[in-house]
């Protein structure tokens, strides 16, 4: 497991407090002065599903407890430990740093619905890359929203990196092509491309993303090298349907989940992981640059279960 900056676990635990507290209260209510019987297991399974963990993970937690503790008294700590173990086992194979190595420039597409934190995440990654000595260029590819273009511009200033943008309504694919060309000419080693997040018309979104990829490949046949799906941690199980929609629309290579601070639906990441089997690169627990951190399955699972690091 990668080292975390001091204080990150406590911030993660604080961010997931609503999820872990809700789970803990429900578990206490189920098992106070009661043995682990079939009814208690069913209630626990319902509680875990209600926390957006999904049926599969919920069944694995209850099966594990039933195997060792059936018809015996069980403590809150034992239930939370079983939960943390199952979540960690699910997520550890998908814990993966975002490695932008190989032929440059590395082309990274950011996809996700409006409001998922996609543009902010792109900006935070630009700042991180710049600090690591990389030379990124940012692309305001959501040409439908003035606010998105302005947001990318602000993050470009923070990262001290150039921003490629056009007026509202411009062709996003043409913009992406120009950005790759400029990156090649000016020696930028990473191109971070924002995209539109409209899910109202899935076929239109799909065609737009396909067009962006097709046009980029005229300059670099193996690009984009990463297509990162940014999901909002507050939407719970809806994150699964969003993920499935974008998997149809683009060759998604990895996931970033944002807004885990203050949500009672933090378990949704487990569902997304099980359904999509995509690498998880980062999680976001706040607005600050330091609040986007490389994903740690152990830290996440223990914080979700309300256990110490």
PDB file of C-alpha atoms in Angstrom:
ATOM      1  CA  UNK A   1       0.000   0.000   0.000  1.00  0.00           C
ATOM      2  CA  UNK A   2       1.398   3.414  -0.939  1.00  0.00           C
ATOM      3  CA  UNK A   3       2.334   5.903   1.787  1.00  0.00           C
ATOM      4  CA  UNK A   4      -0.253   8.586   2.485  1.00  0.00           C
ATOM      5  CA  UNK A   5       0.505  12.138   3.563  1.00  0.00           C
ATOM      6  CA  UNK A   6       0.055  12.680   7.335  1.00  0.00           C
ATOM      7  CA  UNK A   7      -3.554  13.326   8.184  1.00  0.00           C
ATOM      8  CA  UNK A   8      -5.025  11.878   5.012  1.00  0.00           C
ATOM      9  CA  UNK A   9      -6.574   8.856   6.738  1.00  0.00           C
ATOM     10  CA  UNK A  10      -8.204  11.073   9.368  1.00  0.00           C
ATOM     11  CA  UNK A  11      -9.590  13.304   6.604  1.00  0.00           C
ATOM     12  CA  UNK A  12     -10.824  10.228   4.732  1.00  0.00           C
ATOM     13  CA  UNK A  13     -12.405   8.801   7.895  1.00  0.00           C
ATOM     14  CA  UNK A  14     -14.012  12.163   8.585  1.00  0.00           C
ATOM     15  CA  UNK A  15     -15.283  12.347   5.002  1.00  0.00           C
ATOM     16  CA  UNK A  16     -16.839   8.881   5.223  1.00  0.00           C
ATOM     17  CA  UNK A  17     -18.205   9.511   8.725  1.00  0.00           C
ATOM     18  CA  UNK A  18     -21.815   9.736   7.568  1.00  0.00           C
ATOM     19  CA  UNK A  19     -21.552   6.349   5.853  1.00  0.00           C
ATOM     20  CA  UNK A  20     -19.676   4.648   8.703  1.00  0.00           C
ATOM     21  CA  UNK A  21     -21.860   6.189  11.442  1.00  0.00           C
ATOM     22  CA  UNK A  22     -25.063   5.170   9.690  1.00  0.00           C
ATOM     23  CA  UNK A  23     -23.747   1.626   9.310  1.00  0.00           C
ATOM     24  CA  UNK A  24     -22.539   1.495  12.907  1.00  0.00           C
ATOM     25  CA  UNK A  25     -25.879   2.682  14.322  1.00  0.00           C
ATOM     26  CA  UNK A  26     -27.773   0.113  12.262  1.00  0.00           C
ATOM     27  CA  UNK A  27     -25.403  -2.710  13.256  1.00  0.00           C
ATOM     28  CA  UNK A  28     -25.727  -1.795  16.941  1.00  0.00           C
ATOM     29  CA  UNK A  29     -29.517  -1.790  16.670  1.00  0.00           C
ATOM     30  CA  UNK A  30     -29.499  -5.236  15.039  1.00  0.00           C
ATOM     31  CA  UNK A  31     -27.102  -7.005  17.397  1.00  0.00           C
ATOM     32  CA  UNK A  32     -27.750  -5.477  20.821  1.00  0.00           C
ATOM     33  CA  UNK A  33     -28.312  -8.415  23.215  1.00  0.00           C
ATOM     34  CA  UNK A  34     -28.915 -10.786  20.345  1.00  0.00           C
ATOM     35  CA  UNK A  35     -27.257 -13.806  18.792  1.00  0.00           C
ATOM     36  CA  UNK A  36     -26.420 -14.039  15.108  1.00  0.00           C
ATOM     37  CA  UNK A  37     -29.434 -15.818  13.667  1.00  0.00           C
ATOM     38  CA  UNK A  38     -31.009 -15.957  10.210  1.00  0.00           C
ATOM     39  CA  UNK A  39     -33.201 -12.910  10.872  1.00  0.00           C
ATOM     40  CA  UNK A  40     -30.258 -10.843  12.099  1.00  0.00           C
ATOM     41  CA  UNK A  41     -28.230 -11.800   9.024  1.00  0.00           C
ATOM     42  CA  UNK A  42     -31.075 -10.747   6.753  1.00  0.00           C
ATOM     43  CA  UNK A  43     -31.380  -7.391   8.546  1.00  0.00           C
ATOM     44  CA  UNK A  44     -27.612  -6.870   8.258  1.00  0.00           C
ATOM     45  CA  UNK A  45     -27.675  -7.672   4.552  1.00  0.00           C
ATOM     46  CA  UNK A  46     -30.475  -5.127   4.032  1.00  0.00           C
ATOM     47  CA  UNK A  47     -28.489  -2.527   5.994  1.00  0.00           C
ATOM     48  CA  UNK A  48     -25.390  -3.017   3.849  1.00  0.00           C
ATOM     49  CA  UNK A  49     -27.402  -2.833   0.631  1.00  0.00           C
ATOM     50  CA  UNK A  50     -29.034   0.383   1.890  1.00  0.00           C
ATOM     51  CA  UNK A  51     -25.514   1.812   2.353  1.00  0.00           C
ATOM     52  CA  UNK A  52     -25.022   1.291  -1.417  1.00  0.00           C
ATOM     53  CA  UNK A  53     -22.507  -1.538  -1.074  1.00  0.00           C
ATOM     54  CA  UNK A  54     -24.582  -3.690  -3.387  1.00  0.00           C
ATOM     55  CA  UNK A  55     -26.057  -7.164  -2.937  1.00  0.00           C
ATOM     56  CA  UNK A  56     -22.906  -9.114  -3.793  1.00  0.00           C
ATOM     57  CA  UNK A  57     -20.652  -7.480  -1.179  1.00  0.00           C
ATOM     58  CA  UNK A  58     -23.462  -7.543   1.403  1.00  0.00           C
ATOM     59  CA  UNK A  59     -23.906 -11.306   0.915  1.00  0.00           C
ATOM     60  CA  UNK A  60     -20.164 -11.917   1.279  1.00  0.00           C
ATOM     61  CA  UNK A  61     -20.066 -10.031   4.591  1.00  0.00           C
ATOM     62  CA  UNK A  62     -23.041 -11.948   6.017  1.00  0.00           C
ATOM     63  CA  UNK A  63     -21.690 -15.284   4.733  1.00  0.00           C
ATOM     64  CA  UNK A  64     -18.362 -14.651   6.430  1.00  0.00           C
ATOM     65  CA  UNK A  65     -20.026 -13.829   9.746  1.00  0.00           C
ATOM     66  CA  UNK A  66     -22.416 -16.770   9.498  1.00  0.00           C
ATOM     67  CA  UNK A  67     -19.543 -19.182   8.905  1.00  0.00           C
ATOM     68  CA  UNK A  68     -17.697 -18.179  12.086  1.00  0.00           C
ATOM     69  CA  UNK A  69     -20.292 -16.750  14.446  1.00  0.00           C
ATOM     70  CA  UNK A  70     -23.730 -18.254  13.673  1.00  0.00           C
ATOM     71  CA  UNK A  71     -25.887 -18.685  16.803  1.00  0.00           C
ATOM     72  CA  UNK A  72     -23.282 -16.819  18.851  1.00  0.00           C
ATOM     73  CA  UNK A  73     -23.221 -13.255  20.079  1.00  0.00           C
ATOM     74  CA  UNK A  74     -21.369 -10.953  17.724  1.00  0.00           C
ATOM     75  CA  UNK A  75     -19.888  -7.540  18.485  1.00  0.00           C
ATOM     76  CA  UNK A  76     -20.035  -4.345  16.437  1.00  0.00           C
ATOM     77  CA  UNK A  77     -16.275  -4.613  15.985  1.00  0.00           C
ATOM     78  CA  UNK A  78     -16.543  -8.106  14.479  1.00  0.00           C
ATOM     79  CA  UNK A  79     -19.171  -6.935  11.989  1.00  0.00           C
ATOM     80  CA  UNK A  80     -17.150  -3.854  11.021  1.00  0.00           C
ATOM     81  CA  UNK A  81     -13.983  -5.940  10.644  1.00  0.00           C
ATOM     82  CA  UNK A  82     -15.778  -8.415   8.361  1.00  0.00           C
ATOM     83  CA  UNK A  83     -17.089  -5.484   6.311  1.00  0.00           C
ATOM     84  CA  UNK A  84     -13.624  -3.901   6.012  1.00  0.00           C
ATOM     85  CA  UNK A  85     -12.083  -7.243   4.989  1.00  0.00           C
ATOM     86  CA  UNK A  86     -14.641  -7.875   2.236  1.00  0.00           C
ATOM     87  CA  UNK A  87     -14.377  -4.305   0.894  1.00  0.00           C
ATOM     88  CA  UNK A  88     -10.565  -4.455   0.896  1.00  0.00           C
ATOM     89  CA  UNK A  89     -10.546  -7.836  -0.873  1.00  0.00           C
ATOM     90  CA  UNK A  90     -12.870  -6.404  -3.537  1.00  0.00           C
ATOM     91  CA  UNK A  91     -10.926  -3.199  -4.093  1.00  0.00           C
ATOM     92  CA  UNK A  92      -7.259  -4.165  -3.610  1.00  0.00           C
ATOM     93  CA  UNK A  93      -6.885  -5.809  -7.059  1.00  0.00           C
ATOM     94  CA  UNK A  94      -8.119  -2.519  -8.590  1.00  0.00           C
ATOM     95  CA  UNK A  95      -5.887  -0.150  -6.592  1.00  0.00           C
ATOM     96  CA  UNK A  96      -3.547   1.310  -9.183  1.00  0.00           C
ATOM     97  CA  UNK A  97      -1.488   4.507  -9.451  1.00  0.00           C
ATOM     98  CA  UNK A  98      -2.018   6.625 -12.556  1.00  0.00           C
ATOM     99  CA  UNK A  99       1.186   5.986 -14.508  1.00  0.00           C
ATOM    100  CA  UNK A 100       1.661   8.299 -17.469  1.00  0.00           C
ATOM    101  CA  UNK A 101       4.778   6.696 -18.900  1.00  0.00           C
ATOM    102  CA  UNK A 102       5.782   5.871 -22.460  1.00  0.00           C
ATOM    103  CA  UNK A 103       5.709   7.791 -25.711  1.00  0.00           C
ATOM    104  CA  UNK A 104       4.874  11.463 -25.205  1.00  0.00           C
ATOM    105  CA  UNK A 105       2.685  13.343 -25.170  1.00  0.00           C
ATOM    106  CA  UNK A 106       0.459  11.100 -23.033  1.00  0.00           C
ATOM    107  CA  UNK A 107      -3.146  11.875 -23.927  1.00  0.00           C
ATOM    108  CA  UNK A 108      -5.674  11.696 -21.056  1.00  0.00           C
ATOM    109  CA  UNK A 109      -9.434  12.074 -21.590  1.00  0.00           C
ATOM    110  CA  UNK A 110     -11.643  12.940 -18.609  1.00  0.00           C
ATOM    111  CA  UNK A 111     -15.253  11.770 -18.905  1.00  0.00           C
ATOM    112  CA  UNK A 112     -18.226  11.955 -16.539  1.00  0.00           C
ATOM    113  CA  UNK A 113     -21.575  13.656 -16.058  1.00  0.00           C
ATOM    114  CA  UNK A 114     -21.867  17.377 -15.388  1.00  0.00           C
ATOM    115  CA  UNK A 115     -21.365  18.021 -11.689  1.00  0.00           C
ATOM    116  CA  UNK A 116     -19.220  14.935 -11.035  1.00  0.00           C
ATOM    117  CA  UNK A 117     -16.124  17.013 -10.306  1.00  0.00           C
ATOM    118  CA  UNK A 118     -14.530  16.073 -13.625  1.00  0.00           C
ATOM    119  CA  UNK A 119     -13.094  19.491 -14.484  1.00  0.00           C
ATOM    120  CA  UNK A 120     -11.845  20.142 -10.940  1.00  0.00           C
ATOM    121  CA  UNK A 121     -10.196  16.704 -10.889  1.00  0.00           C
ATOM    122  CA  UNK A 122      -8.455  17.432 -14.192  1.00  0.00           C
ATOM    123  CA  UNK A 123      -7.153  20.672 -12.688  1.00  0.00           C
ATOM    124  CA  UNK A 124      -5.874  19.026  -9.507  1.00  0.00           C
ATOM    125  CA  UNK A 125      -4.050  16.378 -11.527  1.00  0.00           C
ATOM    126  CA  UNK A 126      -2.501  19.132 -13.664  1.00  0.00           C
ATOM    127  CA  UNK A 127      -1.146  20.798 -10.510  1.00  0.00           C
ATOM    128  CA  UNK A 128       0.240  17.462  -9.240  1.00  0.00           C
ATOM    129  CA  UNK A 129       1.918  16.721 -12.574  1.00  0.00           C
ATOM    130  CA  UNK A 130       3.482  20.169 -12.708  1.00  0.00           C
ATOM    131  CA  UNK A 131       4.892  19.725  -9.204  1.00  0.00           C
ATOM    132  CA  UNK A 132       6.361  16.386 -10.292  1.00  0.00           C
ATOM    133  CA  UNK A 133       8.266  18.145 -13.064  1.00  0.00           C
ATOM    134  CA  UNK A 134       5.922  17.215 -15.907  1.00  0.00           C
ATOM    135  CA  UNK A 135       4.839  19.696 -18.586  1.00  0.00           C
ATOM    136  CA  UNK A 136       1.056  19.367 -19.015  1.00  0.00           C
ATOM    137  CA  UNK A 137      -1.281  21.227 -21.332  1.00  0.00           C
ATOM    138  CA  UNK A 138      -4.999  21.564 -20.453  1.00  0.00           C
ATOM    139  CA  UNK A 139      -7.838  21.380 -22.970  1.00  0.00           C
ATOM    140  CA  UNK A 140     -11.253  22.965 -22.281  1.00  0.00           C
ATOM    141  CA  UNK A 141     -13.089  20.331 -24.297  1.00  0.00           C
ATOM    142  CA  UNK A 142     -16.540  20.833 -22.743  1.00  0.00           C
ATOM    143  CA  UNK A 143     -17.387  23.467 -25.321  1.00  0.00           C
ATOM    144  CA  UNK A 144     -21.077  23.508 -24.311  1.00  0.00           C
ATOM    145  CA  UNK A 145     -20.568  25.174 -20.930  1.00  0.00           C
ATOM    146  CA  UNK A 146     -18.928  28.560 -20.407  1.00  0.00           C
ATOM    147  CA  UNK A 147     -18.411  27.687 -16.732  1.00  0.00           C
ATOM    148  CA  UNK A 148     -16.389  24.590 -17.648  1.00  0.00           C
ATOM    149  CA  UNK A 149     -14.148  26.583 -19.995  1.00  0.00           C
ATOM    150  CA  UNK A 150     -13.590  29.194 -17.280  1.00  0.00           C
ATOM    151  CA  UNK A 151     -12.859  26.493 -14.699  1.00  0.00           C
ATOM    152  CA  UNK A 152     -10.163  24.899 -16.864  1.00  0.00           C
ATOM    153  CA  UNK A 153      -8.655  28.351 -17.416  1.00  0.00           C
ATOM    154  CA  UNK A 154      -8.471  28.976 -13.648  1.00  0.00           C
ATOM    155  CA  UNK A 155      -6.811  25.594 -13.057  1.00  0.00           C
ATOM    156  CA  UNK A 156      -4.370  26.278 -15.889  1.00  0.00           C
ATOM    157  CA  UNK A 157      -3.322  29.466 -14.092  1.00  0.00           C
ATOM    158  CA  UNK A 158      -2.882  27.545 -10.816  1.00  0.00           C
ATOM    159  CA  UNK A 159      -0.805  24.861 -12.502  1.00  0.00           C
ATOM    160  CA  UNK A 160       1.089  27.447 -14.541  1.00  0.00           C
ATOM    161  CA  UNK A 161       0.193  25.395 -17.596  1.00  0.00           C
ATOM    162  CA  UNK A 162      -1.211  26.543 -20.964  1.00  0.00           C
ATOM    163  CA  UNK A 163      -4.906  26.057 -21.728  1.00  0.00           C
ATOM    164  CA  UNK A 164      -6.295  25.352 -25.195  1.00  0.00           C
ATOM    165  CA  UNK A 165      -9.842  26.699 -25.508  1.00  0.00           C
ATOM    166  CA  UNK A 166     -12.312  27.982 -28.078  1.00  0.00           C
ATOM    167  CA  UNK A 167     -15.588  29.867 -27.972  1.00  0.00           C
ATOM    168  CA  UNK A 168     -18.826  28.206 -26.795  1.00  0.00           C
ATOM    169  CA  UNK A 169     -20.227  25.712 -29.288  1.00  0.00           C
ATOM    170  CA  UNK A 170     -16.909  25.016 -31.018  1.00  0.00           C
ATOM    171  CA  UNK A 171     -16.122  21.527 -32.278  1.00  0.00           C
ATOM    172  CA  UNK A 172     -14.609  19.600 -29.354  1.00  0.00           C
ATOM    173  CA  UNK A 173     -12.883  17.056 -31.613  1.00  0.00           C
ATOM    174  CA  UNK A 174     -11.171  19.780 -33.632  1.00  0.00           C
ATOM    175  CA  UNK A 175     -10.055  21.412 -30.394  1.00  0.00           C
ATOM    176  CA  UNK A 176      -8.567  18.121 -29.161  1.00  0.00           C
ATOM    177  CA  UNK A 177      -6.718  17.677 -32.475  1.00  0.00           C
ATOM    178  CA  UNK A 178      -5.228  21.184 -32.223  1.00  0.00           C
ATOM    179  CA  UNK A 179      -4.198  20.537 -28.615  1.00  0.00           C
ATOM    180  CA  UNK A 180      -2.326  17.332 -29.469  1.00  0.00           C
ATOM    181  CA  UNK A 181      -0.629  19.088 -32.361  1.00  0.00           C
ATOM    182  CA  UNK A 182       0.425  21.988 -30.117  1.00  0.00           C
ATOM    183  CA  UNK A 183       1.669  19.582 -27.433  1.00  0.00           C
ATOM    184  CA  UNK A 184       3.848  17.806 -30.004  1.00  0.00           C
ATOM    185  CA  UNK A 185       5.182  21.108 -31.343  1.00  0.00           C
ATOM    186  CA  UNK A 186       5.848  22.744 -27.961  1.00  0.00           C
ATOM    187  CA  UNK A 187       7.151  19.663 -26.129  1.00  0.00           C
ATOM    188  CA  UNK A 188       4.336  19.090 -23.630  1.00  0.00           C
ATOM    189  CA  UNK A 189       4.458  15.546 -22.245  1.00  0.00           C
ATOM    190  CA  UNK A 190       0.840  15.265 -21.013  1.00  0.00           C
ATOM    191  CA  UNK A 191      -2.410  16.491 -22.598  1.00  0.00           C
ATOM    192  CA  UNK A 192      -5.385  16.637 -20.191  1.00  0.00           C
ATOM    193  CA  UNK A 193      -8.671  16.875 -22.117  1.00  0.00           C
ATOM    194  CA  UNK A 194     -11.980  17.816 -20.484  1.00  0.00           C
ATOM    195  CA  UNK A 195     -15.141  16.577 -22.245  1.00  0.00           C
ATOM    196  CA  UNK A 196     -18.864  17.302 -22.164  1.00  0.00           C
ATOM    197  CA  UNK A 197     -20.911  15.409 -19.587  1.00  0.00           C
ATOM    198  CA  UNK A 198     -24.378  15.346 -21.057  1.00  0.00           C
ATOM    199  CA  UNK A 199     -26.200  12.092 -20.433  1.00  0.00           C
ATOM    200  CA  UNK A 200     -29.632  13.297 -21.549  1.00  0.00           C
ATOM    201  CA  UNK A 201     -28.854  12.089 -25.056  1.00  0.00           C
ATOM    202  CA  UNK A 202     -26.552   9.105 -24.659  1.00  0.00           C
ATOM    203  CA  UNK A 203     -26.158   8.411 -28.371  1.00  0.00           C
ATOM    204  CA  UNK A 204     -25.084  12.011 -29.017  1.00  0.00           C
ATOM    205  CA  UNK A 205     -22.548  11.866 -26.204  1.00  0.00           C
ATOM    206  CA  UNK A 206     -21.264   8.534 -27.470  1.00  0.00           C
ATOM    207  CA  UNK A 207     -20.775   9.877 -30.976  1.00  0.00           C
ATOM    208  CA  UNK A 208     -18.988  12.971 -29.693  1.00  0.00           C
ATOM    209  CA  UNK A 209     -16.531  10.926 -27.617  1.00  0.00           C
ATOM    210  CA  UNK A 210     -15.924   8.545 -30.523  1.00  0.00           C
ATOM    211  CA  UNK A 211     -15.252  11.505 -32.800  1.00  0.00           C
ATOM    212  CA  UNK A 212     -12.742  12.996 -30.333  1.00  0.00           C
ATOM    213  CA  UNK A 213     -10.901   9.659 -30.165  1.00  0.00           C
ATOM    214  CA  UNK A 214     -10.985   9.226 -33.947  1.00  0.00           C
ATOM    215  CA  UNK A 215      -9.561  12.702 -34.554  1.00  0.00           C
ATOM    216  CA  UNK A 216      -6.850  12.365 -31.881  1.00  0.00           C
ATOM    217  CA  UNK A 217      -5.722   9.108 -33.495  1.00  0.00           C
ATOM    218  CA  UNK A 218      -4.945  10.958 -36.709  1.00  0.00           C
ATOM    219  CA  UNK A 219      -2.090  12.517 -34.738  1.00  0.00           C
ATOM    220  CA  UNK A 220      -1.303   9.602 -32.386  1.00  0.00           C
ATOM    221  CA  UNK A 221      -2.684   6.193 -33.422  1.00  0.00           C
ATOM    222  CA  UNK A 222      -2.520   4.672 -29.913  1.00  0.00           C
ATOM    223  CA  UNK A 223      -4.171   7.618 -28.119  1.00  0.00           C
ATOM    224  CA  UNK A 224      -5.890   8.360 -25.823  1.00  0.00           C
ATOM    225  CA  UNK A 225      -3.557   6.565 -23.444  1.00  0.00           C
ATOM    226  CA  UNK A 226      -5.975   6.958 -20.526  1.00  0.00           C
ATOM    227  CA  UNK A 227      -9.719   7.615 -20.419  1.00  0.00           C
ATOM    228  CA  UNK A 228     -10.611   8.431 -16.830  1.00  0.00           C
ATOM    229  CA  UNK A 229     -14.192   8.224 -15.584  1.00  0.00           C
ATOM    230  CA  UNK A 230     -14.893  10.715 -12.791  1.00  0.00           C
ATOM    231  CA  UNK A 231     -17.818   9.681 -10.566  1.00  0.00           C
ATOM    232  CA  UNK A 232     -19.626  11.684  -7.882  1.00  0.00           C
ATOM    233  CA  UNK A 233     -19.592   9.778  -4.576  1.00  0.00           C
ATOM    234  CA  UNK A 234     -22.833  11.408  -3.410  1.00  0.00           C
ATOM    235  CA  UNK A 235     -25.057   9.771  -6.046  1.00  0.00           C
ATOM    236  CA  UNK A 236     -24.872   6.275  -4.542  1.00  0.00           C
ATOM    237  CA  UNK A 237     -26.036   3.408  -6.733  1.00  0.00           C
ATOM    238  CA  UNK A 238     -26.617   5.821  -9.645  1.00  0.00           C
ATOM    239  CA  UNK A 239     -22.841   5.823 -10.045  1.00  0.00           C
ATOM    240  CA  UNK A 240     -23.140   2.272 -11.401  1.00  0.00           C
ATOM    241  CA  UNK A 241     -25.531   3.273 -14.199  1.00  0.00           C
ATOM    242  CA  UNK A 242     -23.353   6.296 -14.999  1.00  0.00           C
ATOM    243  CA  UNK A 243     -20.308   4.048 -15.215  1.00  0.00           C
ATOM    244  CA  UNK A 244     -22.114   1.603 -17.486  1.00  0.00           C
ATOM    245  CA  UNK A 245     -23.226   4.441 -19.788  1.00  0.00           C
ATOM    246  CA  UNK A 246     -19.687   5.788 -20.164  1.00  0.00           C
ATOM    247  CA  UNK A 247     -18.259   2.304 -20.633  1.00  0.00           C
ATOM    248  CA  UNK A 248     -20.548   2.067 -23.660  1.00  0.00           C
ATOM    249  CA  UNK A 249     -19.520   5.501 -24.904  1.00  0.00           C
ATOM    250  CA  UNK A 250     -15.755   5.268 -24.427  1.00  0.00           C
ATOM    251  CA  UNK A 251     -12.946   2.811 -23.733  1.00  0.00           C
ATOM    252  CA  UNK A 252     -12.703   3.821 -20.073  1.00  0.00           C
ATOM    253  CA  UNK A 253      -9.375   2.773 -18.533  1.00  0.00           C
ATOM    254  CA  UNK A 254      -9.786   3.897 -14.922  1.00  0.00           C
ATOM    255  CA  UNK A 255     -12.008   5.468 -12.260  1.00  0.00           C
ATOM    256  CA  UNK A 256     -11.731   8.459  -9.926  1.00  0.00           C
ATOM    257  CA  UNK A 257     -14.436   8.961  -7.280  1.00  0.00           C
ATOM    258  CA  UNK A 258     -14.941  12.457  -5.892  1.00  0.00           C
ATOM    259  CA  UNK A 259     -17.043  14.140  -3.189  1.00  0.00           C
ATOM    260  CA  UNK A 260     -16.635  11.328  -0.662  1.00  0.00           C
ATOM    261  CA  UNK A 261     -16.552  13.943   2.096  1.00  0.00           C
ATOM    262  CA  UNK A 262     -19.895  14.144   3.838  1.00  0.00           C
ATOM    263  CA  UNK A 263     -21.776  11.511   1.838  1.00  0.00           C
ATOM    264  CA  UNK A 264     -23.760   8.648   3.329  1.00  0.00           C
ATOM    265  CA  UNK A 265     -23.346   6.734   0.060  1.00  0.00           C
ATOM    266  CA  UNK A 266     -19.609   6.010   0.108  1.00  0.00           C
ATOM    267  CA  UNK A 267     -20.218   2.296  -0.353  1.00  0.00           C
ATOM    268  CA  UNK A 268     -21.140   2.884  -4.000  1.00  0.00           C
ATOM    269  CA  UNK A 269     -17.463   2.638  -4.975  1.00  0.00           C
ATOM    270  CA  UNK A 270     -17.643  -1.072  -4.073  1.00  0.00           C
ATOM    271  CA  UNK A 271     -20.567  -1.585  -6.456  1.00  0.00           C
ATOM    272  CA  UNK A 272     -18.812   0.273  -9.269  1.00  0.00           C
ATOM    273  CA  UNK A 273     -15.678  -1.807  -8.708  1.00  0.00           C
ATOM    274  CA  UNK A 274     -17.568  -5.096  -8.802  1.00  0.00           C
ATOM    275  CA  UNK A 275     -19.631  -4.226 -11.863  1.00  0.00           C
ATOM    276  CA  UNK A 276     -16.951  -2.536 -13.968  1.00  0.00           C
ATOM    277  CA  UNK A 277     -13.644  -4.083 -12.777  1.00  0.00           C
ATOM    278  CA  UNK A 278     -11.721  -0.912 -13.644  1.00  0.00           C
ATOM    279  CA  UNK A 279      -8.574   0.379 -11.946  1.00  0.00           C
ATOM    280  CA  UNK A 280      -9.269   3.002  -9.260  1.00  0.00           C
ATOM    281  CA  UNK A 281      -6.636   5.742  -9.375  1.00  0.00           C
ATOM    282  CA  UNK A 282      -7.758   8.523  -7.026  1.00  0.00           C
ATOM    283  CA  UNK A 283     -10.435   9.477  -4.520  1.00  0.00           C
ATOM    284  CA  UNK A 284     -11.496  13.004  -3.641  1.00  0.00           C
ATOM    285  CA  UNK A 285     -12.532  14.070  -0.148  1.00  0.00           C
ATOM    286  CA  UNK A 286     -12.759  17.844  -0.513  1.00  0.00           C
ATOM    287  CA  UNK A 287     -12.162  20.914  -2.635  1.00  0.00           C
ATOM    288  CA  UNK A 288      -8.468  21.419  -1.817  1.00  0.00           C
ATOM    289  CA  UNK A 289      -5.660  20.229  -4.079  1.00  0.00           C
ATOM    290  CA  UNK A 290      -4.426  17.885  -1.318  1.00  0.00           C
ATOM    291  CA  UNK A 291      -7.894  16.347  -1.024  1.00  0.00           C
ATOM    292  CA  UNK A 292      -7.402  14.334  -4.218  1.00  0.00           C
ATOM    293  CA  UNK A 293      -5.224  11.402  -3.197  1.00  0.00           C
ATOM    294  CA  UNK A 294      -4.057   8.119  -4.749  1.00  0.00           C
ATOM    295  CA  UNK A 295      -6.553   5.402  -3.907  1.00  0.00           C
ATOM    296  CA  UNK A 296      -5.748   3.000  -1.058  1.00  0.00           C
ATOM    297  CA  UNK A 297      -8.110   0.030  -0.697  1.00  0.00           C
ATOM    298  CA  UNK A 298      -7.029  -0.618   2.908  1.00  0.00           C
ATOM    299  CA  UNK A 299      -7.480   2.987   4.015  1.00  0.00           C
ATOM    300  CA  UNK A 300     -10.839   3.288   2.236  1.00  0.00           C
ATOM    301  CA  UNK A 301     -12.215  -0.004   3.600  1.00  0.00           C
ATOM    302  CA  UNK A 302     -11.253   0.765   7.204  1.00  0.00           C
ATOM    303  CA  UNK A 303     -12.609   4.321   7.023  1.00  0.00           C
ATOM    304  CA  UNK A 304     -15.847   3.057   5.479  1.00  0.00           C
ATOM    305  CA  UNK A 305     -16.252   0.527   8.308  1.00  0.00           C
ATOM    306  CA  UNK A 306     -15.429   3.116  10.981  1.00  0.00           C
ATOM    307  CA  UNK A 307     -12.211   1.374  12.044  1.00  0.00           C
ATOM    308  CA  UNK A 308      -8.865   2.979  12.915  1.00  0.00           C
ATOM    309  CA  UNK A 309      -6.064   2.985  10.347  1.00  0.00           C
TER     310      UNK A 309
END
